[in-house]
């Protein structure tokens, strides 16, 4: 028992120290040109912060239960991501006119295909057929599809302003609609129909809450919440710090600059990816879907209102409309996602199909 207590104490200290170190690395690296050695150190800090964020998110989820645990991680990551997008757009001027669109679309593709596909694959390897709640997952996918269409597809076809842009009135409507839909979904997920978002047994019954370990106390939960926020700030900030090196590598390889946004989105979404895969390994695929679809929804539902507010002082155009290739990928994602979630059961095949769409997205980002 003493050895086990020592291991737990070391693990707790590690998950507290690493986010602080990663945050300090962010402070000393922000806005500076870093040599190769410093980039490697920041990258290690980023990786450690990701692992620490997953640990603290699981502590909070264990305390509050599902679906609140996955909601905390999804919203926390997205709020920090939105702050980073707005900051970059304010500092970058007209050259960042498509940054919000590219980042949000990359997040949708990563979550709805990459995370969903990987979770289904991992879950199906362990249990052959994974079971989840079609009502909850279907409602989440429908909300993601509606938000994506209103915010990323319609600007390509409206005529209020030239180019793939909304007029001021249209942007305001999209922002209000996004907030309303996201708020309505959260109310349904956490209060009105919470049972639709809880993990199921292979027979379709609700799984009991996981209580193999005692529930963390209020002090431990508060500490984990604080460390989660610090770790996520460090993840996003350190990703931004290493982005110039990523940009240089992308440019040297002759790839489009859109690849930079994909790489940064992958880094920022690492905590949710790891948390979703770990839930799938425990045969709780519904939790994985909550994380994936909730993150996609939060990315759109919080980014568009923030960009609409920031547009008051932003200079230059704000390109939100997707091109033809990306619209095809989005439509394919929605159709395949609906066919995946409606039965409430999935196998290796569905996981492989989603991962194939994600691979197509990454390949076309590299070779448009």
XYZ file of C-alpha atoms in Angstrom:
368
model
C 0.000 0.000 0.000
C 2.858 2.385 0.779
C 4.417 1.775 -2.649
C 1.043 2.377 -4.344
C 0.564 5.586 -2.384
C 4.054 6.713 -3.388
C 3.318 6.063 -7.076
C 0.065 8.019 -6.843
C 1.816 10.888 -5.103
C 4.505 11.025 -7.798
C 1.849 10.931 -10.521
C -0.029 13.783 -8.869
C 3.135 15.852 -8.507
C 4.066 15.167 -12.135
C 0.697 16.315 -13.442
C 0.958 19.501 -11.374
C 4.563 20.367 -12.182
C 4.446 19.744 -15.943
C 1.633 22.230 -16.751
C 3.450 24.924 -14.774
C 6.717 24.200 -16.587
C 4.890 24.243 -19.932
C 3.271 27.571 -19.030
C 6.695 29.005 -18.120
C 8.033 27.770 -21.476
C 5.163 29.654 -23.101
C 6.032 32.857 -21.227
C 9.697 32.738 -22.260
C 9.033 31.684 -25.873
C 6.033 33.858 -26.814
C 6.817 36.293 -29.611
C 10.465 35.206 -29.936
C 12.383 33.473 -32.693
C 13.513 30.188 -31.202
C 16.601 28.150 -32.078
C 16.172 24.465 -32.848
C 17.051 23.379 -29.300
C 14.458 25.712 -27.765
C 11.806 24.480 -30.221
C 12.520 20.900 -29.131
C 12.171 21.871 -25.448
C 8.872 23.679 -26.097
C 7.615 20.683 -28.075
C 8.424 18.372 -25.139
C 6.617 20.735 -22.780
C 3.641 20.710 -25.134
C 3.524 16.904 -25.145
C 3.738 16.805 -21.353
C 0.971 19.405 -21.034
C -1.269 17.287 -23.285
C -0.817 14.227 -21.068
C -1.380 16.293 -17.929
C -4.531 17.840 -19.413
C -5.964 14.388 -20.119
C -5.232 13.292 -16.550
C -6.915 16.321 -14.969
C -9.877 16.081 -17.363
C -10.410 12.483 -16.251
C -10.229 13.503 -12.583
C -12.931 16.115 -13.186
C -15.014 13.681 -15.252
C -14.743 11.100 -12.453
C -16.025 13.677 -9.970
C -18.911 15.180 -11.994
C -19.781 12.160 -14.153
C -20.833 12.025 -17.792
C -21.652 13.935 -19.909
C -20.368 16.840 -17.798
C -16.774 15.588 -17.850
C -16.455 15.551 -21.629
C -18.255 18.907 -21.817
C -15.695 20.527 -19.493
C -12.748 19.423 -21.642
C -14.421 20.340 -24.951
C -15.447 23.826 -23.821
C -12.134 24.565 -22.086
C -10.091 23.661 -25.160
C -12.391 25.611 -27.470
C -12.464 28.793 -25.383
C -8.671 28.932 -25.369
C -8.539 28.082 -29.077
C -10.994 30.888 -29.850
C -8.918 33.349 -27.856
C -5.841 32.325 -29.858
C -7.670 32.738 -33.190
C -8.945 36.212 -32.292
C -5.491 37.267 -31.065
C -3.808 36.070 -34.266
C -6.415 37.791 -36.429
C -6.026 41.086 -34.585
C -2.230 40.918 -34.901
C -2.089 39.459 -38.393
C -4.292 41.892 -40.304
C -5.710 41.074 -43.770
C -3.426 38.061 -44.331
C -5.360 36.167 -41.632
C -8.752 36.720 -43.301
C -9.325 32.958 -43.704
C -7.742 31.853 -40.414
C -11.021 31.331 -38.529
C -12.551 29.356 -41.407
C -9.505 27.141 -41.902
C -9.103 26.448 -38.187
C -12.773 25.679 -37.572
C -13.049 23.434 -40.626
C -9.875 21.576 -39.660
C -11.315 21.083 -36.163
C -14.549 19.679 -37.629
C -12.669 17.237 -39.857
C -10.328 16.171 -37.055
C -13.119 15.601 -34.537
C -15.886 14.170 -36.750
C -13.591 11.883 -38.747
C -10.214 11.560 -37.025
C -11.337 11.231 -33.392
C -14.612 9.443 -34.199
C -12.874 6.993 -36.554
C -10.028 6.263 -34.161
C -12.418 5.770 -31.226
C -14.639 3.395 -33.200
C -11.579 1.492 -34.394
C -10.125 1.118 -30.896
C -13.490 0.179 -29.404
C -14.277 -2.358 -32.130
C -10.880 -4.040 -31.779
C -11.690 -4.730 -28.132
C -15.397 -5.623 -28.363
C -16.004 -6.364 -32.091
C -19.177 -4.227 -32.102
C -19.348 -0.923 -30.244
C -22.671 0.295 -28.883
C -23.702 3.902 -28.297
C -26.857 5.960 -27.993
C -28.230 6.872 -31.424
C -30.537 9.572 -30.009
C -27.732 11.535 -28.358
C -25.094 11.041 -31.055
C -27.585 11.750 -33.826
C -28.713 14.978 -32.166
C -25.079 16.067 -31.761
C -24.261 15.319 -35.399
C -27.364 17.182 -36.600
C -26.332 20.222 -34.570
C -22.771 20.105 -35.953
C -24.105 19.834 -39.519
C -26.466 22.781 -39.034
C -23.803 24.974 -37.441
C -21.266 24.139 -40.141
C -23.727 24.869 -42.945
C -24.940 28.164 -41.480
C -21.423 29.407 -40.715
C -19.109 27.861 -43.325
C -21.227 26.992 -46.389
C -23.746 29.826 -46.726
C -21.093 32.610 -46.954
C -19.963 31.119 -50.274
C -23.416 31.698 -51.793
C -24.676 34.924 -50.196
C -24.506 38.112 -52.288
C -24.494 40.745 -49.548
C -20.713 41.152 -49.951
C -18.359 40.030 -52.730
C -16.377 36.876 -52.062
C -17.038 34.161 -49.461
C -18.090 36.692 -46.808
C -21.128 37.547 -44.728
C -22.502 41.057 -44.524
C -22.615 42.570 -41.028
C -26.271 41.619 -40.570
C -25.693 38.082 -41.854
C -22.662 37.613 -39.576
C -24.711 38.804 -36.602
C -27.473 36.327 -37.437
C -24.963 33.479 -37.790
C -23.389 34.385 -34.432
C -26.741 34.520 -32.593
C -27.920 31.274 -34.229
C -24.644 29.544 -33.310
C -24.876 30.581 -29.667
C -28.548 29.606 -29.481
C -28.020 26.157 -30.994
C -24.971 25.416 -28.858
C -26.700 26.575 -25.675
C -29.807 24.541 -26.523
C -27.713 21.437 -27.139
C -25.844 21.819 -23.835
C -29.170 22.148 -21.993
C -30.467 18.978 -23.659
C -27.211 17.113 -23.047
C -26.819 17.969 -19.379
C -30.389 18.409 -18.091
C -33.348 17.578 -20.299
C -32.140 14.308 -21.889
C -28.910 13.519 -20.077
C -29.535 9.780 -20.410
C -29.086 10.025 -24.194
C -25.406 10.849 -23.698
C -24.418 8.147 -21.205
C -22.401 5.023 -22.153
C -24.320 1.828 -22.928
C -23.667 -1.862 -22.318
C -23.570 -4.283 -25.303
C -27.226 -5.062 -24.517
C -28.194 -1.390 -24.832
C -28.674 -0.645 -21.129
C -27.033 2.294 -19.376
C -23.604 1.473 -18.001
C -23.081 2.100 -14.297
C -20.804 4.958 -13.293
C -17.144 4.005 -12.944
C -16.272 3.988 -9.260
C -13.262 1.694 -9.090
C -11.417 4.491 -7.279
C -12.897 6.789 -4.622
C -14.301 10.061 -5.893
C -11.785 12.926 -5.625
C -12.580 15.519 -2.985
C -13.507 19.119 -3.695
C -9.942 20.292 -3.119
C -8.474 17.749 -5.518
C -11.137 18.555 -8.110
C -10.494 22.287 -7.825
C -6.759 21.681 -8.209
C -7.376 19.536 -11.301
C -9.624 22.215 -12.787
C -6.942 24.865 -12.280
C -4.219 22.597 -13.673
C -6.446 21.667 -16.637
C -6.852 25.329 -17.571
C -3.107 25.979 -17.178
C -2.269 22.886 -19.228
C -4.654 23.864 -22.026
C -3.310 27.417 -22.150
C 0.167 25.912 -22.383
C -0.893 23.472 -25.130
C -2.391 26.192 -27.321
C 0.328 28.738 -26.565
C 3.215 26.330 -27.066
C 1.621 25.186 -30.328
C 1.647 28.827 -31.409
C 5.286 29.188 -30.316
C 6.418 26.265 -32.474
C 4.212 27.319 -35.396
C 6.942 29.461 -37.054
C 9.128 26.350 -37.228
C 6.173 24.417 -38.642
C 5.586 27.198 -41.192
C 9.226 27.148 -42.233
C 9.153 23.380 -42.642
C 5.923 23.529 -44.649
C 7.349 26.252 -46.883
C 10.616 24.362 -47.370
C 8.630 21.272 -48.370
C 6.654 23.295 -50.907
C 3.284 22.574 -49.273
C 0.360 25.049 -49.024
C 0.129 27.275 -45.949
C -3.216 25.659 -45.086
C -1.178 22.703 -43.821
C 0.037 24.882 -40.947
C -3.520 25.291 -39.706
C -4.084 21.548 -39.878
C -0.927 20.805 -37.876
C -1.755 23.397 -35.214
C -5.342 22.112 -34.955
C -3.998 18.582 -34.505
C -1.756 19.761 -31.672
C -4.514 21.743 -29.964
C -6.953 18.801 -30.154
C -4.489 16.239 -28.797
C -5.971 16.268 -25.258
C -9.449 15.433 -26.571
C -8.031 12.783 -28.918
C -6.202 10.967 -26.130
C -9.168 11.241 -23.760
C -11.525 9.858 -26.429
C -9.238 6.909 -27.234
C -8.832 6.053 -23.551
C -12.613 6.098 -23.118
C -12.996 3.793 -26.145
C -10.473 1.362 -24.658
C -12.703 1.180 -21.564
C -15.662 0.332 -23.848
C -17.285 3.727 -23.266
C -17.547 4.846 -26.880
C -20.449 7.180 -26.095
C -18.021 9.267 -24.051
C -15.659 9.341 -27.050
C -18.466 10.544 -29.320
C -19.469 13.167 -26.750
C -15.918 14.497 -26.804
C -15.564 14.458 -30.589
C -18.934 15.906 -31.606
C -19.035 18.256 -28.621
C -15.649 19.676 -29.585
C -16.755 20.213 -33.199
C -19.906 21.930 -31.996
C -18.093 24.137 -29.511
C -15.476 25.061 -32.101
C -18.153 26.495 -34.408
C -20.653 27.663 -31.803
C -18.093 29.703 -29.862
C -15.707 30.790 -32.619
C -18.283 32.425 -34.913
C -19.785 34.670 -32.178
C -16.284 35.634 -31.013
C -15.232 36.488 -34.568
C -18.443 38.456 -35.080
C -17.668 40.504 -31.984
C -14.022 40.936 -32.955
C -14.992 42.051 -36.483
C -15.901 45.440 -34.986
C -12.185 46.283 -34.761
C -10.689 43.785 -37.239
C -9.289 45.220 -40.463
C -9.656 43.571 -43.833
C -12.052 40.891 -45.131
C -13.368 37.956 -43.114
C -13.547 34.889 -45.346
C -15.807 32.224 -43.839
C -17.140 30.409 -46.921
C -15.633 27.052 -47.863
C -14.391 26.147 -51.318
C -15.912 23.388 -53.441
C -13.481 20.664 -52.291
C -14.065 21.325 -48.621
C -17.830 21.475 -49.103
C -17.725 18.023 -50.685
C -15.710 16.690 -47.734
C -18.147 18.290 -45.275
C -21.163 16.800 -47.074
C -19.494 13.367 -47.148
C -18.714 13.655 -43.434
C -22.340 14.464 -42.565
C -23.786 11.647 -44.706
C -21.324 9.017 -43.469
C -21.676 10.276 -39.881
C -25.463 9.908 -40.062
C -25.139 6.361 -41.410
C -22.724 5.594 -38.570
C -24.752 6.941 -35.638
C -28.318 6.059 -36.681
C -27.980 2.283 -36.025
C -26.409 2.901 -32.611
C -23.829 0.189 -33.336
C -20.584 0.227 -35.305
C -17.733 -2.065 -36.323
C -14.206 -1.719 -37.594
C -15.606 -0.776 -41.007
C -17.235 2.454 -39.822
C -14.051 3.439 -38.025
C -12.019 2.783 -41.157
C -14.411 4.808 -43.343
C -14.176 7.869 -41.075
C -10.397 7.604 -40.934
C -10.299 7.383 -44.745
C -12.236 10.663 -45.009
C -9.840 12.227 -42.526
C -6.864 10.962 -44.541
C -8.426 12.470 -47.682
C -8.764 15.814 -45.888
C -5.104 15.780 -44.817
C -3.892 14.651 -48.258
C -5.906 17.345 -50.054
C -4.591 19.952 -47.626
C -1.063 18.936 -48.644
C -1.872 18.437 -52.320
C -4.966 20.537 -53.161
